[in-house]
Coordinates of C-alpha atoms in Angstrom, one line a residue:
Chain A
M1 CA 0.0 0.0 0.0
G2 CA 1.5 3.4 -1.0
A3 CA 2.2 5.8 1.7
P4 CA 0.2 9.0 1.8
K5 CA 2.1 12.2 1.4
T6 CA 1.2 13.4 4.9
K7 CA 4.2 15.1 6.4
D8 CA 4.4 13.6 9.9
G9 CA 6.0 15.8 12.4
M10 CA 4.7 18.9 10.5
G11 CA 3.3 20.0 13.9
M12 CA 0.2 21.9 14.7
G13 CA 1.6 25.3 13.6
P14 CA 0.2 25.3 10.0
F15 CA -3.2 24.1 11.2
V16 CA -3.4 26.8 13.9
A17 CA -2.8 29.4 11.1
I18 CA -5.5 27.8 8.9
W19 CA -7.9 27.8 11.9
A20 CA -7.2 31.5 12.5
G21 CA -7.8 32.1 8.8
L22 CA -11.2 30.3 8.9
L23 CA -12.2 32.4 11.9
C24 CA -11.3 35.5 9.9
I25 CA -13.5 34.4 7.0
V26 CA -16.5 33.9 9.5
G27 CA -15.8 37.4 10.7
I28 CA -15.9 38.7 7.2
E29 CA -19.2 36.9 6.5
V30 CA -20.8 38.5 9.6
F31 CA -19.4 41.9 8.6
L32 CA -20.8 41.6 5.1
T33 CA -24.2 40.6 6.5
Y34 CA -24.6 44.0 8.1
R35 CA -23.4 46.0 5.0
H36 CA -27.0 46.0 3.7
F37 CA -26.3 44.3 0.3
S38 CA -29.3 43.0 -1.7
S39 CA -30.2 39.4 -0.8
Q40 CA -28.8 38.1 -4.1
K41 CA -25.5 39.8 -3.7
L42 CA -25.2 38.8 0.0
L43 CA -26.0 35.2 -0.9
L44 CA -23.4 35.2 -3.6
F45 CA -20.7 36.6 -1.2
L46 CA -21.6 34.2 1.6
L47 CA -21.6 31.2 -0.8
I48 CA -18.2 32.1 -2.2
F49 CA -16.7 32.4 1.3
A50 CA -18.4 29.2 2.5
C51 CA -17.0 27.3 -0.5
I52 CA -13.5 28.8 0.2
E53 CA -13.8 27.7 3.9
A54 CA -15.0 24.2 3.0
S55 CA -12.2 23.7 0.4
I56 CA -9.5 24.8 2.9
A57 CA -11.0 22.5 5.5
V58 CA -11.3 19.5 3.2
M59 CA -7.8 19.9 1.8
F60 CA -5.9 20.6 5.0
F61 CA -8.0 19.5 8.0
M62 CA -9.2 16.4 6.3
H63 CA -5.8 15.9 4.7
L64 CA -7.1 15.4 1.2
K65 CA -4.2 17.4 -0.1
Y66 CA -1.8 14.8 1.2
E67 CA -3.7 11.7 -0.2
R68 CA -3.2 10.3 -3.6
P69 CA -4.7 12.4 -6.4
S70 CA -6.9 9.4 -7.3
L71 CA -8.9 9.9 -4.1
F72 CA -9.6 13.5 -4.9
W73 CA -10.5 12.8 -8.5
S74 CA -12.9 10.0 -7.4
L75 CA -14.7 12.1 -4.8
V76 CA -14.8 15.8 -5.7
P77 CA -16.0 15.7 -9.4
A78 CA -18.8 13.3 -8.4
L79 CA -20.0 15.6 -5.7
L80 CA -19.8 18.7 -7.9
F81 CA -21.7 16.9 -10.6
V82 CA -24.6 16.1 -8.2
L83 CA -24.6 19.7 -6.9
F84 CA -24.7 21.0 -10.5
M85 CA -27.6 18.7 -11.4
M86 CA -29.5 19.9 -8.3
D87 CA -29.4 23.5 -9.7
H88 CA -32.0 22.4 -12.3
F89 CA -34.7 23.0 -9.7
W90 CA -34.2 26.8 -9.5
P91 CA -36.4 27.7 -12.5
D92 CA -39.3 25.8 -10.9
A93 CA -38.8 27.6 -7.6
L94 CA -38.9 30.9 -9.4
R95 CA -42.0 29.8 -11.3
L96 CA -43.8 29.3 -7.9
E97 CA -43.9 33.0 -7.4
H98 CA -46.0 33.5 -10.6
L99 CA -48.4 30.6 -9.8
R100 CA -49.9 32.3 -6.7
V101 CA -53.6 33.1 -6.6
V102 CA -54.1 36.8 -6.6
H103 CA -56.8 37.9 -4.0
W104 CA -58.5 41.1 -5.2
Chain B
M1 CA 2.5 -17.1 -11.2
S2 CA 1.4 -20.8 -11.0
E3 CA -1.2 -22.0 -8.6
S4 CA 1.4 -23.8 -6.5
E5 CA 3.6 -20.6 -6.4
I6 CA 0.6 -18.7 -5.2
A7 CA -0.1 -21.3 -2.5
M8 CA 3.6 -21.1 -1.5
A9 CA 3.6 -17.3 -1.3
G10 CA 0.5 -17.2 0.7
H11 CA -2.4 -14.8 0.6
E12 CA -0.4 -11.5 1.1
A13 CA 1.6 -12.0 -2.1
V14 CA -1.4 -11.8 -4.5
R15 CA -3.3 -9.1 -2.6
E16 CA -3.7 -6.1 -4.9
D17 CA -2.6 -2.6 -3.8
S18 CA -5.4 -0.1 -3.0
P19 CA -5.7 2.4 -5.9
Y20 CA -6.2 5.1 -3.2
G21 CA -3.4 4.0 -0.9
I22 CA -5.6 4.2 2.2
Q23 CA -7.1 1.8 4.7
H24 CA -10.6 0.4 3.8
K25 CA -12.1 2.1 6.8
K26 CA -10.8 5.5 5.6
L27 CA -12.2 4.9 2.1
G28 CA -15.5 3.8 3.7
I29 CA -15.8 7.1 5.8
W30 CA -14.9 9.1 2.7
L31 CA -17.8 7.4 0.8
F32 CA -20.1 8.0 3.7
I33 CA -19.1 11.7 3.8
L34 CA -19.8 12.0 0.1
S35 CA -23.3 10.6 0.5
D36 CA -24.0 12.7 3.6
A37 CA -22.8 15.8 1.8
V38 CA -25.4 15.1 -0.9
T39 CA -28.0 14.7 1.9
F40 CA -27.2 18.1 3.4
A41 CA -27.0 19.7 -0.1
S42 CA -30.5 18.4 -0.8
V43 CA -31.8 19.8 2.4
L44 CA -30.2 23.2 1.8
F45 CA -31.4 23.2 -1.8
A46 CA -34.9 22.5 -0.6
Y47 CA -34.6 25.4 1.9
G48 CA -33.5 27.6 -1.0
Y49 CA -36.4 26.4 -3.1
V50 CA -39.0 27.1 -0.4
R51 CA -37.5 30.4 0.3
V52 CA -37.4 31.6 -3.3
G53 CA -41.0 30.4 -3.7
S54 CA -42.3 32.2 -0.6
P55 CA -42.6 35.9 -0.9
G56 CA -42.2 37.9 2.4
W57 CA -39.8 35.5 3.9
T58 CA -39.2 36.1 7.6
R59 CA -35.8 37.4 8.7
P60 CA -36.1 37.1 12.5
F61 CA -32.5 36.9 13.7
E62 CA -31.1 39.9 15.7
F63 CA -27.3 40.2 16.1
S64 CA -27.8 39.7 19.8
P65 CA -28.5 37.0 20.9
T66 CA -28.9 34.8 17.8
I67 CA -26.1 35.8 15.4
A68 CA -23.7 36.3 18.3
N69 CA -24.6 32.9 19.7
G70 CA -24.1 31.4 16.2
M71 CA -20.6 33.0 16.1
V72 CA -19.7 31.4 19.5
M73 CA -21.1 28.1 18.2
T74 CA -18.9 28.5 15.1
L75 CA -15.9 29.2 17.2
A76 CA -16.5 26.1 19.3
L77 CA -16.9 23.9 16.3
L78 CA -13.9 25.3 14.4
T79 CA -11.8 24.9 17.5
S80 CA -12.9 21.4 18.0
S81 CA -11.6 20.6 14.5
L82 CA -8.2 21.9 15.6
T83 CA -8.3 19.8 18.8
M84 CA -9.2 16.8 16.7
L85 CA -6.1 17.4 14.6
G86 CA -4.1 17.5 17.8
A87 CA -5.6 14.1 18.8
L88 CA -4.6 12.6 15.5
E89 CA -1.0 14.0 15.7
A90 CA -0.7 12.6 19.2
A91 CA -2.2 9.2 18.1
K92 CA 0.2 8.9 15.2
H93 CA 3.1 9.5 17.6
D94 CA 1.7 7.0 20.0
H95 CA 1.2 9.6 22.8
K96 CA -1.9 7.9 24.3
S97 CA -2.6 10.3 27.2
R98 CA -2.1 13.4 25.0
C99 CA -4.4 11.9 22.3
L100 CA -7.1 11.2 25.0
A101 CA -6.8 14.8 26.3
W102 CA -7.3 16.2 22.8
L103 CA -10.2 13.9 22.1
G104 CA -11.7 15.0 25.5
A105 CA -11.4 18.6 24.5
T106 CA -13.0 17.9 21.1
M107 CA -15.9 16.2 22.9
L108 CA -16.2 19.1 25.3
L109 CA -16.4 21.6 22.5
G110 CA -18.9 19.4 20.6
T111 CA -21.1 19.2 23.7
L112 CA -20.8 23.0 24.2
F113 CA -22.0 23.5 20.6
A114 CA -24.9 21.2 21.2
A115 CA -25.8 22.9 24.5
L116 CA -25.8 26.3 22.9
H117 CA -27.9 25.0 20.0
I118 CA -30.5 23.5 22.3
R119 CA -30.6 26.6 24.4
E120 CA -31.3 28.6 21.2
W121 CA -34.1 26.2 20.2
L122 CA -35.7 26.4 23.6
K123 CA -35.7 30.2 23.4
M124 CA -37.2 30.2 20.0
M125 CA -39.9 27.8 21.1
E126 CA -40.6 30.0 24.1
D127 CA -41.2 32.8 21.5
G128 CA -43.7 30.7 19.7
W129 CA -41.7 29.2 16.9
R130 CA -42.8 25.7 15.9
L131 CA -42.2 23.4 12.9
F132 CA -45.3 24.9 11.2
Q133 CA -45.9 28.1 13.2
N134 CA -44.4 31.5 12.6
P135 CA -45.1 33.9 15.5
L136 CA -44.1 36.9 13.2
G137 CA -46.8 36.1 10.7
G138 CA -44.6 35.3 7.7
P139 CA -44.4 31.9 5.9
A140 CA -44.9 29.1 8.4
L141 CA -42.3 27.1 6.5
F142 CA -39.5 29.1 8.1
G143 CA -39.8 26.9 11.2
A144 CA -39.9 23.7 9.2
T145 CA -36.7 24.6 7.3
F146 CA -34.9 26.0 10.3
F147 CA -35.6 23.2 12.7
S148 CA -35.0 20.4 10.1
I149 CA -31.7 21.8 8.8
T150 CA -30.2 22.7 12.2
G151 CA -31.8 19.5 13.7
L152 CA -30.1 17.3 11.2
H153 CA -26.8 19.0 11.8
L154 CA -27.2 18.8 15.6
T155 CA -28.0 15.1 15.3
H156 CA -24.7 14.7 13.4
V157 CA -22.8 16.6 16.2
V158 CA -24.3 14.5 18.9
A159 CA -23.5 11.3 16.9
G160 CA -20.0 12.6 16.5
V161 CA -19.5 13.2 20.2
V162 CA -20.7 9.6 20.9
A163 CA -18.4 8.2 18.2
L164 CA -15.5 10.2 19.7
A165 CA -16.3 8.8 23.1
V166 CA -16.3 5.2 21.8
V167 CA -13.1 5.6 19.9
A168 CA -11.4 7.3 22.9
G169 CA -12.4 4.5 25.1
K170 CA -11.2 1.8 22.8
F171 CA -8.0 3.7 21.9
N172 CA -7.3 3.9 25.7
R173 CA -7.6 0.1 25.9
S174 CA -5.4 -0.3 22.8
R175 CA -8.3 -1.9 20.9
M176 CA -8.2 0.9 18.3
D177 CA -5.3 2.6 16.7
A178 CA -4.4 6.0 15.0
G179 CA -6.3 4.9 11.9
H180 CA -9.6 4.8 13.9
V181 CA -8.8 8.2 15.4
E182 CA -8.3 9.5 11.8
T183 CA -11.5 8.0 10.6
V184 CA -13.7 9.5 13.3
G185 CA -11.7 12.8 12.8
L186 CA -12.7 12.9 9.1
Y187 CA -16.4 12.6 10.2
W188 CA -15.9 15.3 12.8
H189 CA -14.3 17.7 10.2
F190 CA -17.2 17.0 7.8
V191 CA -19.7 18.1 10.5
D192 CA -17.7 21.3 10.9
I193 CA -17.7 21.9 7.1
V194 CA -21.5 21.5 7.0
W195 CA -21.8 24.2 9.6
M196 CA -19.7 26.5 7.4
F197 CA -22.7 26.4 5.0
V198 CA -25.5 26.2 7.6
F199 CA -24.4 29.3 9.5
P200 CA -24.3 31.7 6.6
L201 CA -27.3 30.3 4.7
V202 CA -29.7 29.7 7.6
Y203 CA -28.5 32.3 10.1
L204 CA -26.8 35.2 8.3
M205 CA -29.3 35.2 5.4
N206 CA -32.1 35.5 8.0
A207 CA -30.5 38.3 10.0
R208 CA -32.4 41.5 10.4

C-alpha cells in the first residue's frame, strides 16, 4: 500500500494558522451581512466564502491534499456533478412566485 | 504465477494494492461523507427552493442574541476541528494520554456546541416558533426549514460526540489505533464543514 504524502512531524503550527484564517472568514461573513447588500449579492458573497472555507478544511483539516490524487478525483467531481444537477430545480422555484392566486 | 507458487507465497503476495493508498475504513468514511454531503446539499437546496417560492420570507434573527450565539457556536466547532487534529497527531506518535486529552477537548467543544444550540431552540420555542408556526406572521415554512436543517446537523454533532467517546475508550484500551482516530476525525471535520454552510445560509441570510 502506497504511503500517503502526509508530512508527519509537521506539527500543529500550520493548522493553527488555517484555523485562524477560517475564523477571519467567518468574521468577514458576519461583517458583510450587516453591510445591507441585496439578498442576491449577499447570498453570492456568503456562498463564495463558505466554499473557500470548505475547500480549505477538506484539503488541510481532512488531509485530502496529502492523499493520492486518485482519491480527490474520485470524490470531488462526483459531488460537484450532483450539486450541479440539483441546480435544475431553481427555474421551478422561481415559477412558484407567478403561480400564486391573486386575491382582489 | 502458477497455482502452486501462489499457494507457497500465501495470501499476502497476491493481494492487490489499493488504488487510493488508504485503509478500507478510511475509504469507507470518505464514501459515507460523500453521500452525507449530498443529503445536506439536498436539504439546503430544498430550503432555497422554499425560500425563493415564498414571498415575504421572515428574517427574525437579531445580532444579539442569535447571530452572536451562532458565532460562538462556530468558534466552538472550528476549535474542535483543531483539537481533533491535535488528537490525530498525538495518536500517530503513540502519545496515548495526549491523544485522549485532545479527544476529550473535542468532545467538550462538541457538547458546548450542542448545548448552545438546544438553548437557542428552547428560546425560539418560548417565543412561539414551531415546525409549522411563525409567530411573526410570515411563511410558516420558516420553522420547518430552520428546525429540520439545524436539527439534522445537531444530530450529526451528537452522533460525532458519541463516536469520539467510543473511539477514545477503545483507543485507551489499545483496541483501536491511530487509523480509527483519523476515521472519526474525518467525520468530525465534515460536521464542521457542513456548519460552514448552515451558519451563513440559515442564520446570516435571515439576519435583520
